[in-house]
Coordinates of C-alpha atoms and ligand atoms in Angstrom, one line a residue:
X27 CA 0.0 5.7 -12.2
X28 CA -0.4 3.2 -15.0
X29 CA -3.9 3.5 -16.4
X30 CA -3.7 1.6 -19.5
X31 CA -2.4 -1.9 -20.1
X32 CA -1.7 -3.1 -23.6
X33 CA -1.1 -6.7 -24.8
X34 CA 2.0 -6.6 -27.1
X35 CA 2.0 -8.1 -30.5
X36 CA 3.8 -11.5 -30.6
X37 CA 4.0 -12.7 -34.1
X38 CA 3.3 -16.4 -34.3
X39 CA 1.7 -16.5 -30.9
X40 CA -0.9 -13.8 -30.3
X41 CA -2.6 -14.4 -33.6
X42 CA -6.3 -14.6 -34.3
X43 CA -7.0 -17.9 -32.5
X44 CA -5.0 -17.2 -29.4
X45 CA -6.4 -13.7 -29.0
X46 CA -10.0 -14.9 -29.2
X47 CA -9.6 -17.8 -26.7
X48 CA -7.3 -15.9 -24.3
X49 CA -9.7 -12.8 -24.3
X50 CA -12.7 -15.0 -23.5
X51 CA -10.9 -17.1 -20.7
X52 CA -8.7 -14.3 -19.2
X53 CA -8.8 -10.9 -20.8
X54 CA -8.0 -7.8 -18.9
X55 CA -6.0 -5.8 -21.5
X56 CA -7.2 -2.4 -22.5
X57 CA -5.9 -3.0 -26.0
X58 CA -4.6 -5.9 -27.9
X59 CA -2.0 -5.3 -30.6
X60 CA -2.2 -7.5 -33.8
X61 CA 1.3 -8.7 -35.0
X62 CA 2.5 -6.7 -37.9
X63 CA 1.4 -6.9 -41.5
X64 CA 3.7 -5.6 -44.3
X65 CA 2.0 -4.2 -47.3
X66 CA 3.2 -5.7 -50.6
X67 CA 4.0 -3.7 -53.8
X68 CA 0.7 -5.0 -55.2
X69 CA -1.3 -3.5 -52.5
X70 CA -3.4 -6.5 -52.0
X71 CA -4.5 -7.7 -48.5
X72 CA -3.6 -11.4 -48.7
X73 CA -5.9 -14.1 -47.3
X74 CA -3.3 -14.6 -44.5
X75 CA -3.3 -10.9 -43.5
X76 CA -7.0 -10.7 -43.8
X77 CA -7.5 -13.6 -41.4
X78 CA -5.4 -11.6 -38.9
X79 CA -6.9 -8.1 -39.3
X80 CA -10.5 -9.0 -39.9
X81 CA -12.8 -7.9 -37.2
X82 CA -15.4 -10.6 -38.0
X83 CA -15.6 -12.8 -34.9
X84 CA -13.5 -10.3 -32.9
X85 CA -15.8 -7.3 -32.9
X86 CA -15.7 -7.2 -29.1
X87 CA -11.8 -7.2 -28.9
X88 CA -10.0 -3.8 -28.5
X89 CA -7.6 -4.6 -31.4
X90 CA -4.9 -2.2 -32.7
X91 CA -3.5 -3.3 -36.0
X92 CA 0.3 -2.8 -36.7
X93 CA 2.0 -2.1 -40.1
X94 CA 5.5 -2.5 -41.0
X95 CA 6.9 -0.6 -44.0
X96 CA 9.3 2.2 -44.7
X97 CA 7.3 3.6 -47.6
X98 CA 4.8 6.3 -46.7
X99 CA 2.4 5.6 -49.6
X100 CA 2.2 2.0 -48.5
X101 CA 1.5 3.0 -44.9
X102 CA -1.1 5.4 -46.1
X103 CA -2.8 2.7 -48.2
X104 CA -2.8 0.3 -45.2
X105 CA -4.2 3.0 -42.9
X106 CA -7.0 3.5 -45.4
X107 CA -7.8 -0.3 -45.6
X108 CA -7.8 -0.4 -41.8
X109 CA -10.0 2.7 -41.4
X110 CA -12.5 1.1 -43.8
X111 CA -12.6 -2.0 -41.6
X112 CA -13.5 0.2 -38.7
X113 CA -10.2 0.5 -36.8
X114 CA -9.6 3.7 -34.9
X115 CA -5.8 3.6 -34.7
X116 CA -2.8 2.2 -36.6
X117 CA 0.6 1.4 -35.2
X118 CA 3.9 1.6 -37.0
X119 CA 6.6 -1.1 -36.2
X120 CA 9.9 0.4 -35.7
X121 CA 11.1 -2.3 -33.3
X122 CA 11.5 -5.6 -35.1
X123 CA 15.1 -6.7 -34.7
X124 CA 15.0 -9.6 -37.3
X125 CA 17.9 -9.4 -39.8
X126 CA 15.7 -10.1 -42.9
X127 CA 13.5 -7.1 -41.8
X128 CA 16.2 -4.6 -40.9
X129 CA 18.2 -5.4 -44.0
X130 CA 15.4 -3.8 -45.9
X131 CA 15.4 -0.8 -43.6
X132 CA 12.2 -1.8 -41.9
X133 CA 11.3 -2.4 -38.3
X134 CA 14.2 -1.3 -36.1
X135 CA 16.2 -1.0 -39.3
X136 CA 14.3 2.2 -40.1
X137 CA 15.9 3.8 -36.9
X138 CA 19.3 3.7 -38.7
X139 CA 18.0 6.2 -41.2
X140 CA 16.7 9.2 -39.2
X141 CA 16.3 11.6 -42.1
X142 CA 14.3 9.0 -44.1
X143 CA 12.2 8.4 -41.0
X144 CA 11.5 12.1 -40.7
X145 CA 10.5 12.3 -44.4
X146 CA 8.1 9.3 -43.9
X147 CA 6.5 10.9 -41.0
X148 CA 6.2 14.1 -42.8
X149 CA 4.3 12.4 -45.7
X150 CA 2.3 10.2 -43.4
X151 CA 1.0 12.9 -41.0
X152 CA 0.2 15.4 -43.8
X153 CA -2.4 12.8 -45.2
X154 CA -3.4 10.2 -42.7
X155 CA -6.9 10.3 -41.1
X156 CA -6.5 7.6 -38.4
X157 CA -4.5 8.3 -35.3
X158 CA -0.9 6.8 -35.7
X159 CA 1.0 5.3 -32.8
X160 CA 4.6 4.0 -33.0
X161 CA 6.3 1.1 -31.3
X162 CA 10.0 1.7 -31.2
X163 CA 13.3 0.8 -29.6
X164 CA 15.9 3.1 -28.1
X165 CA 18.1 2.9 -31.2
X166 CA 19.5 0.8 -33.9
X167 CA 23.0 0.2 -32.5
X168 CA 23.1 2.3 -29.3
X169 CA 20.8 4.0 -26.8
X170 CA 22.8 7.2 -27.6
X171 CA 20.8 7.5 -30.8
X172 CA 17.6 8.1 -28.9
X173 CA 17.7 11.9 -28.3
X174 CA 18.0 12.5 -32.1
X175 CA 15.2 10.0 -32.7
X176 CA 13.0 11.7 -30.1
X177 CA 13.6 15.1 -31.8
X178 CA 11.9 13.6 -34.9
X179 CA 9.1 11.8 -33.0
X180 CA 8.4 15.1 -31.2
X181 CA 7.7 16.9 -34.5
X182 CA 4.6 14.8 -35.2
X183 CA 1.3 14.1 -33.3
X184 CA 2.0 10.5 -32.5
X185 CA -0.9 9.1 -30.5
X186 CA 1.4 7.0 -28.4
X187 CA 5.1 6.2 -28.4
X188 CA 5.6 2.7 -27.1
X189 CA 9.3 2.2 -26.2
X190 CA 10.9 -1.3 -25.8
X191 CA 13.9 -0.2 -23.7
X192 CA 16.6 -2.0 -25.6
X193 CA 18.4 -1.5 -28.9
X194 CA 18.4 -3.8 -31.9
X195 CA 21.3 -6.1 -31.1
X196 CA 19.9 -6.8 -27.7
X197 CA 16.7 -8.3 -29.2
X198 CA 14.5 -9.1 -26.1
X199 CA 17.3 -10.2 -23.6
X200 CA 19.6 -8.6 -21.1
X201 CA 19.4 -5.5 -19.0
X202 CA 17.0 -2.7 -20.0
X203 CA 18.2 0.9 -20.4
X204 CA 15.8 2.3 -17.8
X205 CA 17.9 5.5 -17.4
X206 CA 17.4 6.3 -21.1
X207 CA 13.8 5.4 -20.9
X208 CA 13.5 7.9 -17.9
X209 CA 14.8 10.7 -20.2
X210 CA 12.4 9.6 -23.0
X211 CA 9.4 9.8 -20.5
X212 CA 10.5 13.1 -19.2
X213 CA 11.2 14.7 -22.6
X214 CA 8.6 13.3 -25.0
X215 CA 6.0 15.6 -26.3
X216 CA 3.8 12.6 -27.1
X217 CA 2.3 10.2 -24.7
X218 CA 4.7 7.4 -23.8
X219 CA 4.0 3.6 -23.1
X220 CA 6.7 1.4 -21.5
X221 CA 7.5 -2.0 -22.8
X222 CA 10.0 -4.7 -21.7
X223 CA 10.1 -7.7 -19.2
X224 CA 7.0 -6.9 -17.2
X225 CA 6.4 -10.5 -16.3
X226 CA 4.8 -10.3 -12.9
X227 CA 2.5 -8.0 -10.9
X228 CA 5.6 -7.0 -8.9
X229 CA 7.5 -6.0 -12.0
X230 CA 4.7 -3.7 -12.9
X231 CA 4.4 -2.2 -9.3
X232 CA 8.0 -1.6 -9.2
X233 CA 7.9 0.2 -12.6
X234 CA 5.1 2.4 -11.2
X235 CA 7.2 3.2 -8.2
X236 CA 10.2 4.2 -10.4
X237 CA 8.0 6.2 -12.9
X238 CA 5.0 7.6 -11.0
X239 CA 4.1 9.7 -14.2
X240 CA 3.9 6.8 -16.5
X241 CA 0.4 6.2 -17.8
X242 CA 0.6 3.2 -20.0
X243 CA 2.6 -0.1 -20.2
X244 CA 2.6 -3.0 -22.7
X245 CA 3.1 -6.6 -21.7
X246 CA 3.9 -9.4 -24.1
X247 CA 5.7 -12.7 -23.1
X248 CA 4.7 -12.2 -19.5
X249 CA 1.0 -12.5 -20.4
X250 CA 1.6 -15.8 -22.4
X251 CA 3.6 -17.2 -19.5
X252 CA 0.8 -16.2 -17.1
X253 CA -2.4 -15.8 -18.9
X254 CA -4.1 -14.3 -15.8
X255 CA -1.4 -11.5 -15.6
X256 CA -3.6 -8.7 -16.8
X257 CA -6.4 -9.9 -14.6
X258 CA -4.3 -9.9 -11.6
X259 CA -3.1 -6.4 -12.3
X260 CA -6.7 -5.5 -12.0
X261 CA -7.0 -7.1 -8.7
X262 CA -8.4 -10.4 -9.9
X263 CA -7.2 -14.0 -9.0
X264 CA -4.3 -16.0 -10.3
X265 CA -5.0 -18.8 -12.7
X266 CA -6.3 -21.9 -11.1
X267 CA -5.1 -25.3 -12.4
X268 CA -8.4 -26.4 -13.8
X269 CA -8.8 -23.0 -15.4
X270 CA -5.5 -23.1 -17.1
X271 CA -6.0 -26.6 -18.3
X272 CA -9.4 -25.7 -19.7
X273 CA -7.6 -22.7 -21.5
X274 CA -4.9 -24.9 -23.1
X275 CA -7.5 -27.5 -24.1
X276 CA -9.8 -25.0 -25.8
X277 CA -6.8 -23.3 -27.4
X278 CA -5.6 -26.7 -28.8
X279 CA -9.1 -27.5 -30.0
X280 CA -9.4 -24.0 -31.6
X281 CA -6.1 -24.5 -33.5
X282 CA -7.3 -27.8 -34.7
X283 CA -10.5 -26.3 -36.0
X284 CA -8.6 -23.4 -37.6
X285 CA -5.8 -25.4 -39.3
X286 CA -7.8 -28.6 -39.8
X287 CA -4.7 -30.6 -38.7
X288 CA -3.6 -31.8 -35.2
X289 CA 0.0 -31.6 -36.2
X290 CA 0.0 -27.9 -36.8
X291 CA -2.2 -27.3 -33.7
X292 CA 0.4 -29.1 -31.5
X293 CA 3.2 -27.0 -33.0
X294 CA 1.3 -23.8 -32.1
X295 CA 0.8 -25.2 -28.6
X296 CA 4.6 -25.8 -28.3
X297 CA 5.1 -22.1 -28.8
X298 CA 2.6 -21.2 -26.2
X299 CA 4.2 -23.7 -23.7
X300 CA 7.6 -22.2 -24.4
X301 CA 6.4 -19.4 -22.1
X302 CA 3.7 -21.1 -20.1
X303 CA 6.1 -23.7 -18.7
X304 CA 7.5 -21.0 -16.4
X305 CA 4.3 -20.9 -14.4
X306 CA 5.2 -24.3 -13.0
X307 CA 7.8 -25.1 -10.4
X308 CA 11.0 -26.9 -11.4
X309 CA 9.7 -27.7 -14.9
X310 CA 12.9 -28.8 -16.6
X311 CA 12.3 -32.6 -16.6
X312 CA 8.8 -32.2 -18.1
X313 CA 9.8 -29.3 -20.4
X314 CA 12.1 -31.6 -22.4
X315 CA 9.3 -33.8 -23.9
X316 CA 7.2 -30.6 -24.4
X317 CA 10.0 -29.1 -26.5
X318 CA 10.9 -32.3 -28.4
X319 CA 7.6 -34.0 -29.0
X320 CA 7.0 -35.3 -32.6
X321 CA 3.5 -36.2 -32.8
X322 CA 0.2 -34.7 -31.4
X323 CA -0.1 -37.8 -29.2
X324 CA 3.3 -37.1 -27.6
X325 CA 2.2 -33.4 -27.2
X326 CA -1.0 -34.4 -25.4
X327 CA 1.0 -36.8 -23.1
X328 CA 3.6 -34.1 -22.3
X329 CA 0.9 -31.6 -21.4
X330 CA -1.1 -34.1 -19.3
X331 CA 2.1 -34.9 -17.3
X332 CA 2.8 -31.2 -16.7
X333 CA -0.7 -30.6 -15.3
X334 CA -0.6 -33.9 -13.3
X335 CA 2.9 -33.7 -11.8
X336 CA 4.1 -30.1 -11.5
X337 CA 3.2 -27.5 -9.0
X338 CA 1.4 -24.4 -10.4
X339 CA 2.7 -21.1 -9.0
X340 CA 0.9 -17.9 -8.7
X341 CA 3.4 -16.0 -10.9
X342 CA 6.0 -17.1 -13.4
X343 CA 9.7 -17.2 -12.9
X344 CA 12.7 -17.4 -15.1
X345 CA 13.8 -15.5 -18.2
X346 CA 11.3 -15.5 -20.9
X347 CA 13.6 -14.8 -23.8
Ligands
LIG425 C1 7.9 -14.2 -30.7 C2 7.8 -12.7 -30.7 C3 7.1 -12.1 -31.7 C4 7.0 -10.6 -31.8 N1 6.3 -10.1 -32.7 C5 6.1 -8.7 -32.8 C6 5.4 -8.0 -33.8 O1 4.7 -8.6 -34.7 N2 5.3 -6.6 -33.7 C7 6.0 -6.0 -32.7 O2 5.9 -4.7 -32.6 N3 6.7 -6.6 -31.7 C8 6.8 -7.9 -31.7 N4 7.5 -8.5 -30.8 C9 8.0 -7.8 -29.6 C10 6.9 -7.7 -28.5 O3 5.8 -7.0 -29.0 C11 7.4 -7.0 -27.3 O4 8.0 -5.7 -27.6 C12 8.7 -7.8 -26.6 O5 8.3 -9.2 -26.4 C13 9.0 -7.3 -25.3 O6 8.0 -7.2 -24.4 P1 7.8 -8.3 -23.2 O7 9.1 -8.3 -22.4 O8 6.6 -7.8 -22.4 O9 7.6 -9.6 -23.9 C14 7.6 -9.9 -30.8 C15 8.4 -10.6 -29.7 C16 8.4 -12.0 -29.7 C17 9.2 -12.6 -28.6

């Protein structure tokens, strides 16, 4: 049975402002992963990184910070900084499919260099004090790479191995390799968490039926598309229209306070609505103005029309890619 539900890191979306407002209004995740930060050669925590990983104003949130690097000394430095801030776990990003990241051998690009990855873990685990968890894919090019990768993961005490059941070229779309995930779950010496396309309560229940031994799952886009998804998974109610509207309005206001600009706040809201629109029936006609607005006023009108005219469903439908 799935006992633990994690909120996936979604860079650009589940940042500081979103996390705070979402947790206050809906919540229900056991842990909330902070989108990755990449240590620089200068080993300085930039203002932008600090805003993300600070615990001030987020003391009550169960945050897990994530680091993306292929250099063990940089990872160890970041783990120390995070430990000083009071974190109790640090996550390594081995999943990011972006070309600029993988070209540097980072994110899922690190999976293409198993020997280096082994040496990285060797150095990290000989010194690190914080528990280290890993978020990975099944391979760089092909899921056939996974047994070799698992051999490496198995040599180290990884606190949790979260597996997005795709390979790098598949990004976040298309069929998942559930058969390969099944092997990973069966053979991994470390605890495993499942990730990928859990967008409804039904999806999660079906996963539990298929993998009765699975103890943890991570949900990302589905929880932005349906902010009440974690709550529903715990037996709570679906989002009501007034509740959802209060959430988007508070979020928009919080972005305005944070950025000091309505334009940037509206841009951020466009990214949230990219997913949230799927909670409404037949949204195409009103999704167009939401995707194309140019001014905050146009954004506000697009949102008002959605709440006024579209039927709210109790779960999201459609592909959230
Ligand atoms: C816009 C976006 C940003 C993401 N940012 C991160 C990130 O910072 N770190 C990470 O490990 N994964 C990141 N991911 C991957 C998600 O954490 C997650 O693995 C993916 O969305 C699949 O899970 P889902 O189907 O539940 O959304 C991102 C995905 C998206 C779509």
